[in-house]
Amino acid sequence: MPTPLSRERIVRAAIRLADADGLEAVSLRKVAAALDAGPMRLYGYIATKDELFDLMVDAVQAEIRPAGDGWREVLRSLAEATRQAVHQHEWFADLIGGRPQLGPHSLARMEAVLSALGGVDVNTVVPVVAAVDAYVIGAVRREITERRAERATGMDKRQWQATFGPYLERTFATGRFPALATVVRDGAHLDADQTFRAGLDFLLDGIEARVSR
């Protein structure tokens, strides 16, 4: 008896493949195999791999539920929840950004954010949300790039620093990079969570100063 199929089952199977082995592990043929179904049956539900990717993104958007009292808390919640979703689904970092996602969960996420910004000038709202999204996308892609580099080289951040530390010390000893040497030697060395939250605070402080004018 054929395996019962639905869009939801197909998308869940695709997400499991992507979570395990990245987007390169996702194709309609591979998803069909994971569901013990013929590839042609999937075309009755999903026409192309791009459509499948859009549905996968929207499914993950359901995990991003911005909440809080006031626009600042909601924007912070949006940023933190998006980052958490990327940590759960590394491939998500490769697909967010670009044209707005128009799936129902993506629209619900945006509705929650825009509702929290109801007291802000309507001409300011879109640039504000775009700025937060741009910060988050840039930050999480950097984190994921670092994670992938660790896997590829077998060298974590501490080991990488130990390997290249002597080279930097020799370079700084030339006196050509005094500002950089001061920051590396004397500056606070924040972890990934602290770095993300500090940058987000800088951004939200700037937005608050602009909005309160």
mmCIF file of C-alpha atoms in Angstrom:
data_model
loop_
_atom_site.group_PDB
_atom_site.id
_atom_site.type_symbol
_atom_site.label_atom_id
_atom_site.label_comp_id
_atom_site.label_asym_id
_atom_site.label_seq_id
_atom_site.Cartn_x
_atom_site.Cartn_y
_atom_site.Cartn_z
ATOM 1 C CA MET A 1 0.000 0.000 0.000
ATOM 2 C CA PRO A 2 1.493 3.413 -0.963
ATOM 3 C CA THR A 3 2.791 5.626 1.841
ATOM 4 C CA PRO A 4 0.227 8.379 2.573
ATOM 5 C CA LEU A 5 1.652 11.754 1.622
ATOM 6 C CA SER A 6 0.886 15.387 2.409
ATOM 7 C CA ARG A 7 2.738 18.657 1.958
ATOM 8 C CA GLU A 8 3.379 18.752 5.690
ATOM 9 C CA ARG A 9 4.939 15.267 5.733
ATOM 10 C CA ILE A 10 7.100 16.088 2.722
ATOM 11 C CA VAL A 11 8.335 19.334 4.279
ATOM 12 C CA ARG A 12 9.053 17.661 7.635
ATOM 13 C CA ALA A 13 11.069 14.957 5.873
ATOM 14 C CA ALA A 14 13.017 17.572 3.911
ATOM 15 C CA ILE A 15 13.812 19.478 7.122
ATOM 16 C CA ARG A 16 15.085 16.280 8.771
ATOM 17 C CA LEU A 17 17.425 15.697 5.808
ATOM 18 C CA ALA A 18 18.643 19.306 5.848
ATOM 19 C CA ASP A 19 19.165 19.305 9.621
ATOM 20 C CA ALA A 20 21.311 16.189 9.309
ATOM 21 C CA ASP A 21 23.339 16.938 6.176
ATOM 22 C CA GLY A 22 22.610 20.452 4.882
ATOM 23 C CA LEU A 23 20.634 21.712 1.889
ATOM 24 C CA GLU A 24 22.715 19.641 -0.516
ATOM 25 C CA ALA A 25 21.053 16.580 1.005
ATOM 26 C CA VAL A 26 17.604 17.818 -0.065
ATOM 27 C CA SER A 27 16.052 16.935 -3.400
ATOM 28 C CA LEU A 28 12.622 15.656 -4.312
ATOM 29 C CA ARG A 29 14.188 12.289 -5.095
ATOM 30 C CA LYS A 30 15.919 12.054 -1.701
ATOM 31 C CA VAL A 31 12.824 13.210 0.153
ATOM 32 C CA ALA A 32 10.753 10.612 -1.696
ATOM 33 C CA ALA A 33 13.253 7.920 -0.710
ATOM 34 C CA ALA A 34 13.078 9.032 2.942
ATOM 35 C CA LEU A 35 9.286 8.704 2.775
ATOM 36 C CA ASP A 36 9.468 5.375 0.943
ATOM 37 C CA ALA A 37 7.530 6.875 -1.958
ATOM 38 C CA GLY A 38 8.146 7.269 -5.675
ATOM 39 C CA PRO A 39 9.514 10.692 -6.707
ATOM 40 C CA MET A 40 6.702 11.256 -9.189
ATOM 41 C CA ARG A 41 4.145 11.140 -6.363
ATOM 42 C CA LEU A 42 5.772 14.178 -4.745
ATOM 43 C CA TYR A 43 5.102 16.296 -7.826
ATOM 44 C CA GLY A 44 1.416 16.125 -6.981
ATOM 45 C CA TYR A 45 2.223 18.219 -3.899
ATOM 46 C CA ILE A 46 5.351 20.227 -4.726
ATOM 47 C CA ALA A 47 6.471 21.268 -8.199
ATOM 48 C CA THR A 48 10.132 22.277 -7.725
ATOM 49 C CA LYS A 49 12.985 22.173 -5.219
ATOM 50 C CA ASP A 50 12.737 25.958 -4.862
ATOM 51 C CA GLU A 51 9.126 25.604 -3.807
ATOM 52 C CA LEU A 52 10.176 22.953 -1.296
ATOM 53 C CA PHE A 53 12.825 25.301 0.108
ATOM 54 C CA ASP A 54 10.214 28.073 0.473
ATOM 55 C CA LEU A 55 7.953 25.694 2.392
ATOM 56 C CA MET A 56 10.844 24.610 4.617
ATOM 57 C CA VAL A 57 11.640 28.239 5.440
ATOM 58 C CA ASP A 58 8.014 28.964 6.275
ATOM 59 C CA ALA A 59 7.848 25.898 8.531
ATOM 60 C CA VAL A 60 10.825 27.179 10.513
ATOM 61 C CA GLN A 61 9.291 30.658 10.645
ATOM 62 C CA ALA A 62 6.569 29.054 12.774
ATOM 63 C CA GLU A 63 9.257 28.645 15.476
ATOM 64 C CA ILE A 64 9.946 32.409 15.454
ATOM 65 C CA ARG A 65 7.273 34.035 17.579
ATOM 66 C CA PRO A 66 8.322 37.559 18.604
ATOM 67 C CA ALA A 67 6.746 38.647 21.895
ATOM 68 C CA GLY A 68 7.176 41.241 24.630
ATOM 69 C CA ASP A 69 5.939 44.544 25.985
ATOM 70 C CA GLY A 70 6.784 47.355 23.583
ATOM 71 C CA TRP A 71 8.613 47.429 20.283
ATOM 72 C CA ARG A 72 12.124 47.141 21.739
ATOM 73 C CA GLU A 73 11.359 43.881 23.552
ATOM 74 C CA VAL A 74 9.600 42.512 20.480
ATOM 75 C CA LEU A 75 12.533 43.364 18.196
ATOM 76 C CA ARG A 76 14.937 41.754 20.686
ATOM 77 C CA SER A 77 12.697 38.684 20.824
ATOM 78 C CA LEU A 78 12.620 38.576 17.013
ATOM 79 C CA ALA A 79 16.424 38.680 16.851
ATOM 80 C CA GLU A 80 16.976 36.066 19.561
ATOM 81 C CA ALA A 81 14.314 33.700 18.198
ATOM 82 C CA THR A 82 15.696 33.951 14.661
ATOM 83 C CA ARG A 83 19.197 33.182 15.930
ATOM 84 C CA GLN A 84 17.872 30.218 17.915
ATOM 85 C CA ALA A 85 16.106 28.894 14.808
ATOM 86 C CA VAL A 86 19.387 29.080 12.866
ATOM 87 C CA HIS A 87 21.175 27.192 15.638
ATOM 88 C CA GLN A 88 18.503 24.484 15.408
ATOM 89 C CA HIS A 89 18.457 24.454 11.589
ATOM 90 C CA GLU A 90 21.871 25.518 10.271
ATOM 91 C CA TRP A 91 20.673 25.510 6.644
ATOM 92 C CA PHE A 92 18.115 28.211 7.528
ATOM 93 C CA ALA A 93 20.955 30.766 7.482
ATOM 94 C CA ASP A 94 21.480 30.036 3.767
ATOM 95 C CA LEU A 95 17.863 30.763 2.831
ATOM 96 C CA ILE A 96 16.819 33.803 4.899
ATOM 97 C CA GLY A 97 17.217 37.263 3.440
ATOM 98 C CA GLY A 98 16.481 38.366 -0.100
ATOM 99 C CA ARG A 99 12.881 38.739 -1.167
ATOM 100 C CA PRO A 100 10.263 38.708 1.619
ATOM 101 C CA GLN A 101 8.877 35.274 2.453
ATOM 102 C CA LEU A 102 5.117 35.225 1.900
ATOM 103 C CA GLY A 103 4.098 31.955 3.552
ATOM 104 C CA PRO A 104 1.492 32.052 6.342
ATOM 105 C CA HIS A 105 4.013 31.648 9.196
ATOM 106 C CA SER A 106 6.297 34.293 7.707
ATOM 107 C CA LEU A 107 3.371 36.708 7.425
ATOM 108 C CA ALA A 108 2.295 35.955 11.015
ATOM 109 C CA ARG A 109 5.821 36.715 12.231
ATOM 110 C CA MET A 110 5.832 40.037 10.396
ATOM 111 C CA GLU A 111 2.335 40.896 11.655
ATOM 112 C CA ALA A 112 3.473 40.382 15.261
ATOM 113 C CA VAL A 113 6.479 42.659 14.754
ATOM 114 C CA LEU A 114 4.580 45.402 12.923
ATOM 115 C CA SER A 115 1.808 45.370 15.523
ATOM 116 C CA ALA A 116 4.410 46.056 18.224
ATOM 117 C CA LEU A 117 5.658 48.993 16.149
ATOM 118 C CA GLY A 118 2.170 50.456 15.846
ATOM 119 C CA GLY A 119 3.158 53.653 17.667
ATOM 120 C CA VAL A 120 6.158 54.286 15.424
ATOM 121 C CA ASP A 121 5.910 56.508 12.333
ATOM 122 C CA VAL A 122 4.794 54.304 9.456
ATOM 123 C CA ASN A 123 7.637 55.506 7.217
ATOM 124 C CA THR A 124 10.180 54.389 9.830
ATOM 125 C CA VAL A 125 8.766 50.929 10.506
ATOM 126 C CA VAL A 126 10.089 49.081 7.446
ATOM 127 C CA PRO A 127 13.671 50.436 7.693
ATOM 128 C CA VAL A 128 13.704 49.566 11.412
ATOM 129 C CA VAL A 129 12.672 45.958 10.842
ATOM 130 C CA ALA A 130 15.007 45.700 7.838
ATOM 131 C CA ALA A 131 17.913 46.921 9.986
ATOM 132 C CA VAL A 132 17.256 44.312 12.679
ATOM 133 C CA ASP A 133 16.844 41.551 10.093
ATOM 134 C CA ALA A 134 20.074 42.596 8.352
ATOM 135 C CA TYR A 135 21.986 42.574 11.646
ATOM 136 C CA VAL A 136 20.659 39.155 12.619
ATOM 137 C CA ILE A 137 21.271 37.595 9.201
ATOM 138 C CA GLY A 138 24.830 38.913 9.103
ATOM 139 C CA ALA A 139 25.572 37.803 12.665
ATOM 140 C CA VAL A 140 24.159 34.297 12.342
ATOM 141 C CA ARG A 141 25.801 33.684 8.972
ATOM 142 C CA ARG A 142 29.139 34.580 10.533
ATOM 143 C CA GLU A 143 28.466 32.145 13.385
ATOM 144 C CA ILE A 144 27.487 29.368 10.983
ATOM 145 C CA THR A 145 30.556 30.040 8.811
ATOM 146 C CA GLU A 146 32.700 29.690 11.934
ATOM 147 C CA ARG A 147 30.924 26.453 12.880
ATOM 148 C CA ARG A 148 31.468 25.031 9.398
ATOM 149 C CA ALA A 149 35.130 26.040 9.443
ATOM 150 C CA GLU A 150 35.587 24.197 12.739
ATOM 151 C CA ARG A 151 34.076 21.062 11.225
ATOM 152 C CA ALA A 152 36.138 21.335 8.036
ATOM 153 C CA THR A 153 39.465 21.924 9.811
ATOM 154 C CA GLY A 154 38.889 19.980 13.024
ATOM 155 C CA MET A 155 40.137 23.107 14.827
ATOM 156 C CA ASP A 156 37.922 25.066 17.233
ATOM 157 C CA LYS A 157 38.297 28.812 17.882
ATOM 158 C CA ARG A 158 40.715 28.350 20.802
ATOM 159 C CA GLN A 159 42.927 25.990 18.803
ATOM 160 C CA TRP A 160 42.876 28.386 15.832
ATOM 161 C CA GLN A 161 43.931 31.273 18.081
ATOM 162 C CA ALA A 162 46.750 29.179 19.586
ATOM 163 C CA THR A 163 47.974 28.285 16.095
ATOM 164 C CA PHE A 164 47.996 31.835 14.729
ATOM 165 C CA GLY A 165 48.843 33.645 17.971
ATOM 166 C CA PRO A 166 52.628 33.595 17.440
ATOM 167 C CA TYR A 167 52.211 35.004 13.917
ATOM 168 C CA LEU A 168 50.077 37.871 15.242
ATOM 169 C CA GLU A 169 52.571 38.617 18.001
ATOM 170 C CA ARG A 170 55.401 38.862 15.459
ATOM 171 C CA THR A 171 53.250 41.067 13.232
ATOM 172 C CA PHE A 172 52.229 43.386 16.093
ATOM 173 C CA ALA A 173 55.887 43.643 17.163
ATOM 174 C CA THR A 174 56.598 45.502 13.907
ATOM 175 C CA GLY A 175 54.519 48.426 15.189
ATOM 176 C CA ARG A 176 52.543 48.658 11.950
ATOM 177 C CA PHE A 177 49.156 47.884 13.542
ATOM 178 C CA PRO A 178 49.074 49.657 16.934
ATOM 179 C CA ALA A 179 45.299 50.094 17.178
ATOM 180 C CA LEU A 180 44.648 46.462 16.246
ATOM 181 C CA ALA A 181 47.318 45.251 18.685
ATOM 182 C CA THR A 182 45.723 47.237 21.521
ATOM 183 C CA VAL A 183 42.262 45.825 20.846
ATOM 184 C CA VAL A 184 43.498 42.236 20.577
ATOM 185 C CA ARG A 185 45.668 42.448 23.698
ATOM 186 C CA ASP A 186 43.561 44.677 25.963
ATOM 187 C CA GLY A 187 39.996 44.525 24.663
ATOM 188 C CA ALA A 188 37.243 42.348 26.116
ATOM 189 C CA HIS A 189 37.013 38.978 24.377
ATOM 190 C CA LEU A 190 33.301 38.239 24.255
ATOM 191 C CA ASP A 191 31.808 34.871 23.463
ATOM 192 C CA ALA A 192 29.275 34.409 20.650
ATOM 193 C CA ASP A 193 26.231 35.091 22.852
ATOM 194 C CA GLN A 194 27.754 38.237 24.363
ATOM 195 C CA THR A 195 28.902 39.496 20.969
ATOM 196 C CA PHE A 196 25.438 39.024 19.465
ATOM 197 C CA ARG A 197 23.652 40.765 22.342
ATOM 198 C CA ALA A 198 26.109 43.654 22.505
ATOM 199 C CA GLY A 199 25.718 44.371 18.794
ATOM 200 C CA LEU A 200 21.947 44.093 19.082
ATOM 201 C CA ASP A 201 21.955 46.576 21.973
ATOM 202 C CA PHE A 202 23.979 49.065 19.910
ATOM 203 C CA LEU A 203 21.425 48.762 17.106
ATOM 204 C CA LEU A 204 18.367 49.033 19.363
ATOM 205 C CA ASP A 205 19.869 52.046 21.163
ATOM 206 C CA GLY A 206 20.289 53.775 17.816
ATOM 207 C CA ILE A 207 16.738 52.944 16.753
ATOM 208 C CA GLU A 208 15.386 54.210 20.083
ATOM 209 C CA ALA A 209 17.272 57.503 19.727
ATOM 210 C CA ARG A 210 15.892 57.980 16.220
ATOM 211 C CA VAL A 211 12.307 56.963 17.085
ATOM 212 C CA SER A 212 12.148 59.172 20.196
ATOM 213 C CA ARG A 213 13.057 62.359 18.312
#
